[in-house]
Short mmCIF file of C-alpha atoms in Angstrom, two decimals:
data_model
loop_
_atom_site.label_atom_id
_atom_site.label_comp_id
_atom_site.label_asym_id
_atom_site.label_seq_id
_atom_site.Cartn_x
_atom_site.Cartn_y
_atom_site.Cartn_z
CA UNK A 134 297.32 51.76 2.82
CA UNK A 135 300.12 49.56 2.08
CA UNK A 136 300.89 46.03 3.50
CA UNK A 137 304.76 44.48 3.48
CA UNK A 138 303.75 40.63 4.37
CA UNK A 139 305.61 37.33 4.43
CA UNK A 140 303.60 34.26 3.14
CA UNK A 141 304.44 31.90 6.14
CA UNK A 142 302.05 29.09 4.17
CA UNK A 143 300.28 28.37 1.38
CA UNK A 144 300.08 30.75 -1.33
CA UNK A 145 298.92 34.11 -2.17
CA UNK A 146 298.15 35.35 -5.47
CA UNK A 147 296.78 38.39 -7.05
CA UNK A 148 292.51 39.28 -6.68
CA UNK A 149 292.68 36.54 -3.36
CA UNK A 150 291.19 38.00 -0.20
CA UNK A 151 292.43 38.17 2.71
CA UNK A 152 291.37 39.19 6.56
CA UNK A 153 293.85 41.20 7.98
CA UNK A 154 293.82 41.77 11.84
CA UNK A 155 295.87 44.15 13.82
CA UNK A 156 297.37 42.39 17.55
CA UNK A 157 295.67 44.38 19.28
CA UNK A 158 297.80 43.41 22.80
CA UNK A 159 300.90 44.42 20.52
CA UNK A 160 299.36 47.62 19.44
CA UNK A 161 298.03 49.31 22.30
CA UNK A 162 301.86 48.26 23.93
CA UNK A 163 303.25 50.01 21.57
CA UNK A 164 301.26 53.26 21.47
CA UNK A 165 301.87 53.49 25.52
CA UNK A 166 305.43 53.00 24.97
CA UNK A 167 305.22 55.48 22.16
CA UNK A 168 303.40 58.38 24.34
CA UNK A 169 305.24 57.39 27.26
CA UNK A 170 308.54 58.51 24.87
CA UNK A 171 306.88 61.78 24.28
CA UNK A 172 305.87 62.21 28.67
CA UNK A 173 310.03 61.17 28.81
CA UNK A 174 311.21 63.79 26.79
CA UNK A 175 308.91 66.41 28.34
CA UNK A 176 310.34 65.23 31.94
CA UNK A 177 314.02 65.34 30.85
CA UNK A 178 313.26 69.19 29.51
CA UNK A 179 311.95 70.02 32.56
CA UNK A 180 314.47 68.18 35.36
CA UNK A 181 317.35 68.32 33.08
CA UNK A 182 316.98 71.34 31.14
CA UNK A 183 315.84 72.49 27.84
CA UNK A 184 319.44 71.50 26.05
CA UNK A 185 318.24 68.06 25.88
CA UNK A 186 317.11 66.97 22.54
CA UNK A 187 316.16 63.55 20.92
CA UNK A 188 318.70 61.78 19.31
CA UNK A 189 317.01 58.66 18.69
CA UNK A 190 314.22 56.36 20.23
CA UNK A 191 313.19 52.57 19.96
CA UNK A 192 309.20 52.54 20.66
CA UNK A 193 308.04 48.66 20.96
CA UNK A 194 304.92 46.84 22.61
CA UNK A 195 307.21 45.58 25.85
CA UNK A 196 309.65 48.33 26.12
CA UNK A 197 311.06 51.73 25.02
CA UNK A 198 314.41 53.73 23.65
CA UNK A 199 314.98 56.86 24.08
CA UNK A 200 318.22 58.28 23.52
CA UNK A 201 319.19 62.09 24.06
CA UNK A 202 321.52 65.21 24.14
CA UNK A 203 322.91 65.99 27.34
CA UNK A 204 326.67 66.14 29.03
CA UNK A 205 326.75 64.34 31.78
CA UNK A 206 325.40 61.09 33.89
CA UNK A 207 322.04 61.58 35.71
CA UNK A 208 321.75 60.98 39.48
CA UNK A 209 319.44 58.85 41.20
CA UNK A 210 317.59 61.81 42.59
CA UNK A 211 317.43 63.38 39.17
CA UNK A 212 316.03 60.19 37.55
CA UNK A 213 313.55 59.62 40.21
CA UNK A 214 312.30 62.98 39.87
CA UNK A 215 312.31 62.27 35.78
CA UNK A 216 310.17 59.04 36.07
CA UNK A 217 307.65 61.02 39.25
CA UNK A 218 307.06 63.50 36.72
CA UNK A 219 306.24 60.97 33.82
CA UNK A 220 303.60 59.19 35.76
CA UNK A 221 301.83 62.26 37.49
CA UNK A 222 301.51 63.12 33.66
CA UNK A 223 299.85 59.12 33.58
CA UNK A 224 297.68 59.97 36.77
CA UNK A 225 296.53 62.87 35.74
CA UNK A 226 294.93 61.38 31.88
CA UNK A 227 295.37 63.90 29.80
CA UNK A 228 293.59 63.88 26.25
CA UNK A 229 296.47 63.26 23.93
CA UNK A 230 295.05 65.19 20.81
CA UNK A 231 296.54 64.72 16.71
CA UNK A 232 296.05 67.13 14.45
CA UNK A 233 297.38 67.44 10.70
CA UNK A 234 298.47 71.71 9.66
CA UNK A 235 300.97 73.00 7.83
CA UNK A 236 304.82 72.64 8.88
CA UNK A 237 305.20 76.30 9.42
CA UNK A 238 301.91 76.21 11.28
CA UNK A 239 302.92 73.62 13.59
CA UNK A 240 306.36 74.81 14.34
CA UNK A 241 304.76 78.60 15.56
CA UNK A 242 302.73 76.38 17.62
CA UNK A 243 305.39 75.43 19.71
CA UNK A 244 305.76 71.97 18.37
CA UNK A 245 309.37 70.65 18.75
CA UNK A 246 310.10 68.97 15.61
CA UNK A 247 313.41 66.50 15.07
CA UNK A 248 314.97 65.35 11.68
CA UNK A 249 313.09 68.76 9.98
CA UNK A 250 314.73 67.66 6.79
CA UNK A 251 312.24 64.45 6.79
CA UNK A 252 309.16 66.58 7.33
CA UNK A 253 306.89 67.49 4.36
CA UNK A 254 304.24 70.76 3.73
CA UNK A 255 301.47 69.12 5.73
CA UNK A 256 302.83 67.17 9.20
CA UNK A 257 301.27 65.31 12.39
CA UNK A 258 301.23 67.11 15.65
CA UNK A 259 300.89 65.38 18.67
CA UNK A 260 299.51 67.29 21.53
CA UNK A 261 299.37 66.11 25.17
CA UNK A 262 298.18 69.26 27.23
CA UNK A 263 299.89 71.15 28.91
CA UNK A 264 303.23 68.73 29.30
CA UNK A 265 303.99 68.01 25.26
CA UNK A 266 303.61 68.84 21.75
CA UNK A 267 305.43 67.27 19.05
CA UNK A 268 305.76 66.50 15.29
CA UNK A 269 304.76 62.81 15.26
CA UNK A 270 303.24 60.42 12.89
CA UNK A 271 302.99 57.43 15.05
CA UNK A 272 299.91 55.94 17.21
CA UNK A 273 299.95 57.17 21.02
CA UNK A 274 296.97 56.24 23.44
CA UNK A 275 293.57 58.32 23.60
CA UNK A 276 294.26 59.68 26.98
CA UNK A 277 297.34 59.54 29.06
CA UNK A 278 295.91 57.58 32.15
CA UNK A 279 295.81 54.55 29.15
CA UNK A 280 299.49 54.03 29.89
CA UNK A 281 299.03 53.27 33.44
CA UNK A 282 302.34 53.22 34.74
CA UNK A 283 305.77 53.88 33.69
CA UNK A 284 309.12 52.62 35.13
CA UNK A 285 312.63 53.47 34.13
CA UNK A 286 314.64 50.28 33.89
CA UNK A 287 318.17 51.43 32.83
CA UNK A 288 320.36 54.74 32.01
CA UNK A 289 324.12 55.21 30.43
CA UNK A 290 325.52 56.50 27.76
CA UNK A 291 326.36 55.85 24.31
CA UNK A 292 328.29 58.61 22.52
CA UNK A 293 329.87 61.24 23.57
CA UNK A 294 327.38 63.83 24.67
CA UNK A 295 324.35 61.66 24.26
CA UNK A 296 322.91 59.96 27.13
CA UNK A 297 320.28 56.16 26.66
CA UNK A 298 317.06 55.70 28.68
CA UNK A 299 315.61 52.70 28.80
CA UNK A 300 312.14 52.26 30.18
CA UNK A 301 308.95 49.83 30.57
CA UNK A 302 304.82 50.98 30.59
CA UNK A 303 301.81 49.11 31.57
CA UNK A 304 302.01 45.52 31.69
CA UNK A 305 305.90 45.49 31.41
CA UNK A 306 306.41 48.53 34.19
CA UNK A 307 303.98 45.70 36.70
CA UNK A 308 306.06 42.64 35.63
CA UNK A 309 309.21 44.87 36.30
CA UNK A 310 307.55 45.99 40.36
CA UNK A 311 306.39 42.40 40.55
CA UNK A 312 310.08 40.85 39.77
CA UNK A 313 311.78 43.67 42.12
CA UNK A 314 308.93 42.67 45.06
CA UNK A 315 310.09 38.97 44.43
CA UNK A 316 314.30 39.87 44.01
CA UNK A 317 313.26 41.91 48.11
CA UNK A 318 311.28 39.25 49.26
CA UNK A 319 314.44 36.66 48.76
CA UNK A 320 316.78 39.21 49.87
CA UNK A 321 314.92 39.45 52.90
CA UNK A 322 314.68 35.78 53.64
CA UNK A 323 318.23 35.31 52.96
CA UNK A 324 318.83 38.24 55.64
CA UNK A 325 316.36 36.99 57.73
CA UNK A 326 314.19 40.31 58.12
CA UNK A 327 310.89 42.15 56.37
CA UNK A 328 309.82 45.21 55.49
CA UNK A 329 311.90 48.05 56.47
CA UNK A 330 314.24 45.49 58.52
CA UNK A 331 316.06 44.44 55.48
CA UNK A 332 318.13 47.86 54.74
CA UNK A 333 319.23 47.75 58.87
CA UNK A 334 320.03 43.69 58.76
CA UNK A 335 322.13 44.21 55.42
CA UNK A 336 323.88 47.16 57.16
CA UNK A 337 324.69 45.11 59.83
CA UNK A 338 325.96 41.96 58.17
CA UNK A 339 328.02 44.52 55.63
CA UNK A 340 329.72 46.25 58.47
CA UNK A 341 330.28 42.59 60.68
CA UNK A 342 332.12 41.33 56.94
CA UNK A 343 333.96 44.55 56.74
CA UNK A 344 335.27 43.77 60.19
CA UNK A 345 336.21 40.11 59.68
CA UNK A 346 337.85 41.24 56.12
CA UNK A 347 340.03 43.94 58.27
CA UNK A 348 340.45 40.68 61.18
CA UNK A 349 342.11 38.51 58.15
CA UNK A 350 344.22 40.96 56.71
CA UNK A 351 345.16 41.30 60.18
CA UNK A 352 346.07 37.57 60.20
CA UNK A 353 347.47 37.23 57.33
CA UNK A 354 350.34 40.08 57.91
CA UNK A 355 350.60 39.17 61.25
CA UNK A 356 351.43 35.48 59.71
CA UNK A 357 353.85 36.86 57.04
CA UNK A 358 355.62 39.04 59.87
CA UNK A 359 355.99 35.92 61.47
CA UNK A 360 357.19 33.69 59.03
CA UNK A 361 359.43 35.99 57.71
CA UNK A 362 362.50 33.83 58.36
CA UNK A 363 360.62 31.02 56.78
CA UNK A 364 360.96 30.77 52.67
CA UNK A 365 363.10 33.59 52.98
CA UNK A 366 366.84 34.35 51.79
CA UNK A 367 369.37 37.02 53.66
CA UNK A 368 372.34 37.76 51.57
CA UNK A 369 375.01 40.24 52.97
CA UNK A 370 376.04 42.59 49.92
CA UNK A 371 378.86 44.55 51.40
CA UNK A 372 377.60 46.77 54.23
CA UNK A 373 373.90 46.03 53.14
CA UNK A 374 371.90 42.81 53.80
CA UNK A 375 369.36 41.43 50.89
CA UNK A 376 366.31 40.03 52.01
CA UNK A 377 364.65 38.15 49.33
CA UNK A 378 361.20 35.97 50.12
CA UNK A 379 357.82 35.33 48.18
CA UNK A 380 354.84 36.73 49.62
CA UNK A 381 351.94 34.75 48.60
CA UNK A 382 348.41 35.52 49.76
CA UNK A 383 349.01 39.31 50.51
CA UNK A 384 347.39 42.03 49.26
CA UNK A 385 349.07 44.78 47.49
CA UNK A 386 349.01 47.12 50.44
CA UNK A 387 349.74 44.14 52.93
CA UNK A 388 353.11 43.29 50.63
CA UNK A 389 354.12 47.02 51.38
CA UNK A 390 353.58 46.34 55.01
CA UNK A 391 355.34 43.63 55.58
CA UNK A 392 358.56 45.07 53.59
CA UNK A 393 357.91 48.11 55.75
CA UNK A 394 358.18 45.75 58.84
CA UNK A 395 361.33 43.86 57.37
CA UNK A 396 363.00 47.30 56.59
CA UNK A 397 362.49 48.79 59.70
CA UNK A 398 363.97 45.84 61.46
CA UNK A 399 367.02 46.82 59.93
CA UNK A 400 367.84 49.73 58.37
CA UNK A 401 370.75 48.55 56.28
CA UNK A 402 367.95 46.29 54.38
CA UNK A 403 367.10 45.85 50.98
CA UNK A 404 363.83 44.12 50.80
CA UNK A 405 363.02 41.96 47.89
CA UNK A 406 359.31 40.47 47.50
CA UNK A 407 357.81 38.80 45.18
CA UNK A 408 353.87 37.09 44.32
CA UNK A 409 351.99 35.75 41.82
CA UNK A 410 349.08 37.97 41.73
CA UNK A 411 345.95 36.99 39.64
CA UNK A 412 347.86 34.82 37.06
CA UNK A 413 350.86 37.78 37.12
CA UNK A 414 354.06 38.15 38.66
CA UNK A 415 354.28 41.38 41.31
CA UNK A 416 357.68 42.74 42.46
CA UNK A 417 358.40 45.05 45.20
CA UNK A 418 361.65 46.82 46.73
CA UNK A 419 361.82 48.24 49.61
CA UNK A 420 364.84 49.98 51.29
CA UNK A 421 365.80 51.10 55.00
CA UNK A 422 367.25 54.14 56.06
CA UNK A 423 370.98 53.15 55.98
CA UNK A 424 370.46 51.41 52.58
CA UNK A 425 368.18 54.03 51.13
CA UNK A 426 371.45 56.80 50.90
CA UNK A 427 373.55 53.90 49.24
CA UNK A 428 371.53 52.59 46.19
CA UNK A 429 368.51 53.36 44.72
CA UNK A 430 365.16 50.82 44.68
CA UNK A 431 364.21 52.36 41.28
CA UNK A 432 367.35 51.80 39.73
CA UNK A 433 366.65 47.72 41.24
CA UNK A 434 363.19 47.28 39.85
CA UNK A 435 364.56 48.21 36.91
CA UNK A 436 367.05 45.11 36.59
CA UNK A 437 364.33 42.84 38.32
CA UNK A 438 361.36 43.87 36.41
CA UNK A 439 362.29 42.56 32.89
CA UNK A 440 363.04 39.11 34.43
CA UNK A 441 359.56 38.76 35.55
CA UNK A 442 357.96 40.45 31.67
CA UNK A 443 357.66 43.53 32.79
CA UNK A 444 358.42 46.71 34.68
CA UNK A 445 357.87 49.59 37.03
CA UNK A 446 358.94 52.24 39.06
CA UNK A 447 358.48 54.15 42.26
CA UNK A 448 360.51 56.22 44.69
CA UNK A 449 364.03 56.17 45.65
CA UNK A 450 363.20 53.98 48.89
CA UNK A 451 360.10 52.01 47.51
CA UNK A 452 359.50 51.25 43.89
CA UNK A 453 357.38 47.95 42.45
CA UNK A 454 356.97 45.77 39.45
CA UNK A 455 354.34 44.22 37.35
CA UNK A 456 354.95 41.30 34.70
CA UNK A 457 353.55 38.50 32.62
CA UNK A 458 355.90 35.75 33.83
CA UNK A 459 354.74 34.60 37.53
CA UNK A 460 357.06 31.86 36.77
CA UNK A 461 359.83 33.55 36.98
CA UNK A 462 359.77 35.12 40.28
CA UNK A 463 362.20 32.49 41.49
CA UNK A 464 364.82 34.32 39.32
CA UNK A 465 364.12 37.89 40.09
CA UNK A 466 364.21 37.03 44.10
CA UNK A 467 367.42 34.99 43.08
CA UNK A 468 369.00 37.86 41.22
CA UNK A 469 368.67 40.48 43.18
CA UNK A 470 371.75 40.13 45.65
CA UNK A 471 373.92 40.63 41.83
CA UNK A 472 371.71 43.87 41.15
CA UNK A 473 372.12 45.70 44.50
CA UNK A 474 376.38 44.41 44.03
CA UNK A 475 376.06 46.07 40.56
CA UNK A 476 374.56 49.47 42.08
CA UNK A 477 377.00 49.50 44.96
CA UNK A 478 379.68 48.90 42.69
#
């Protein structure tokens, strides 16, 4: 047996003795983590299918790794059923058994061996009966019911075709039900309801904010239909009229409302707006019916966007605009009588 240390104090020399004492908290963290990585992989065989294979793990004493083949996401159900099958494995204590045979030996036993190219004549088989058997030579508990719980904290993944679990055992897994129980009991105060009260109060206080959202977008466009004589600019442009304003405030889908409002108000329109929009400048035109068979809003955007830093496109009677320069919306709105001249021209 060979020791790696680092001399923290003092000094050590050659023929000195020394008392060297495993932590034996860390240790037996890390062998449940580590046998609870062997119950994983057994679990995602059996719920995911027998395609999966390990393609990398992280055993520690407060958490485990495990990453793995597969082509696609897992679903809640699937992971549920993943981590019910890991800890009926835990409940039902299995002897986890280690035995040292022959490589060719161990792989006609049915052990599943990774990395074979690392593997000498004489390897380490873990056996956890009847759910696993693996090449292994790292420590794992006596009997499975040692782990006493496991709970899966995280999955994404990583690389293309390879999928990350992360998960917690023992001590960690009851810190991890302990902090959810605490993260409920506050969302439950907050809501002002226990127990199984807190999924039908949050349902009803989402649903009363989805109605007050739809109640100010309600106001808001009702408020921009209204004050769309205020801040805004009508230019007659031979037999078309040029209505140029900024719309401030308004959702995408609320800006297209309004211009469809404007447009429809008068079909020989040409509907200009224009917002700052999360630090960027947003343009939209919008034509009637009359207007629509004269000029083309595409062909508008395309003159307006560049002021603004950017561009866009759309359809012949709606097209819109995305740029860098909010600043300049002034001049876009400003030059868009000149554009639609240009086009009619």
């Amino acid at each position: 047996v060979l020791h790696r240390v680092r001399v923290e104090a003092g000094r050590l020399a050659v023929g000195d003795r020394v008392l060297a004492e495993v932590d034996a908290a860390g240790r037996m963290g890390a062998r449940r983590h580590h046998t609870a990585t062997h119950l994983l992989h057994a679990a995602l065989r059996e719920v995911l299918g027998s395609h999966v294979k390990q393609a990398g793990s992280l055993v520690a004493p407060e958490r485990l790794r495990f990453d793995f083949s597969h082509f696609e996401g897992i679903g809640e159900e699937e992971l549920a059923a993943i981590e019910a099958f890991v800890n009926r494995a835990v409940m039902a204590d299995y002897t986890v058994e280690t035995r040292e045979m022959p490589l060719e030996q161990a792989l006609e036993s049915g052990a599943i061996a990774f990395f074979g190219d690392r593997y000498g004549e004489t390897v380490r088989v873990v056996r956890i009966d009847p759910v696993s058997t693996e090449l292994c030579g790292g420590t794992h508990v006596a009997r499975t019911g040692q782990i006493g719980v496991v709970r899966i904290v995280s999955e994404r993944g990583v690389a293309a075709g390879v999928r990350r679990i992360e998960a917690v055992a023992g001590i960690p897994a009851l810190a991890a039900v302990a902090a959810d129980r605490r993260l409920l009991a506050e969302i439950a105060r907050h809501l002002g309801a226990g127990g199984e009260d807190v999924l039908t109060a949050l349902d009803r206080r989402l649903e009363r904010l989805r109605r007050l959202e739809k109640e100010v977008d309600a106001l808001q466009l009702k408020l921009a239909r209204g004050e769309s004589g205020q801040g805004a600019a009508a230019v007659t442009v031979g037999d078309l009229k040029v209505i140029t304003r900024r719309a401030e405030g308004l959702e995408r889908g609320q800006r297209r409302e309004l211009a469809d409002s404007l447009r429809l108000q008068d079909p020989a329109a040409v509907v200009v707006l224009g917002a700052a929009d999360g630090g960027k400048a947003s343009l939209l035109v919008a034509l009637g019916k009359t207007a629509a068979e004269r000029i083309d809003a595409r062909k508008v955007i395309r003159v307006l966007g560049p002021l603004v830093g950017g561009g866009g496109g759309g359809r012949p009677d709606l097209a819109e605009a995305g740029g860098k320069r909010p600043e300049a919306i002034d001049q876009a709105l400003a030059a868009a009588p000149g554009a639609v001249e240009e086009l009619l021209a």
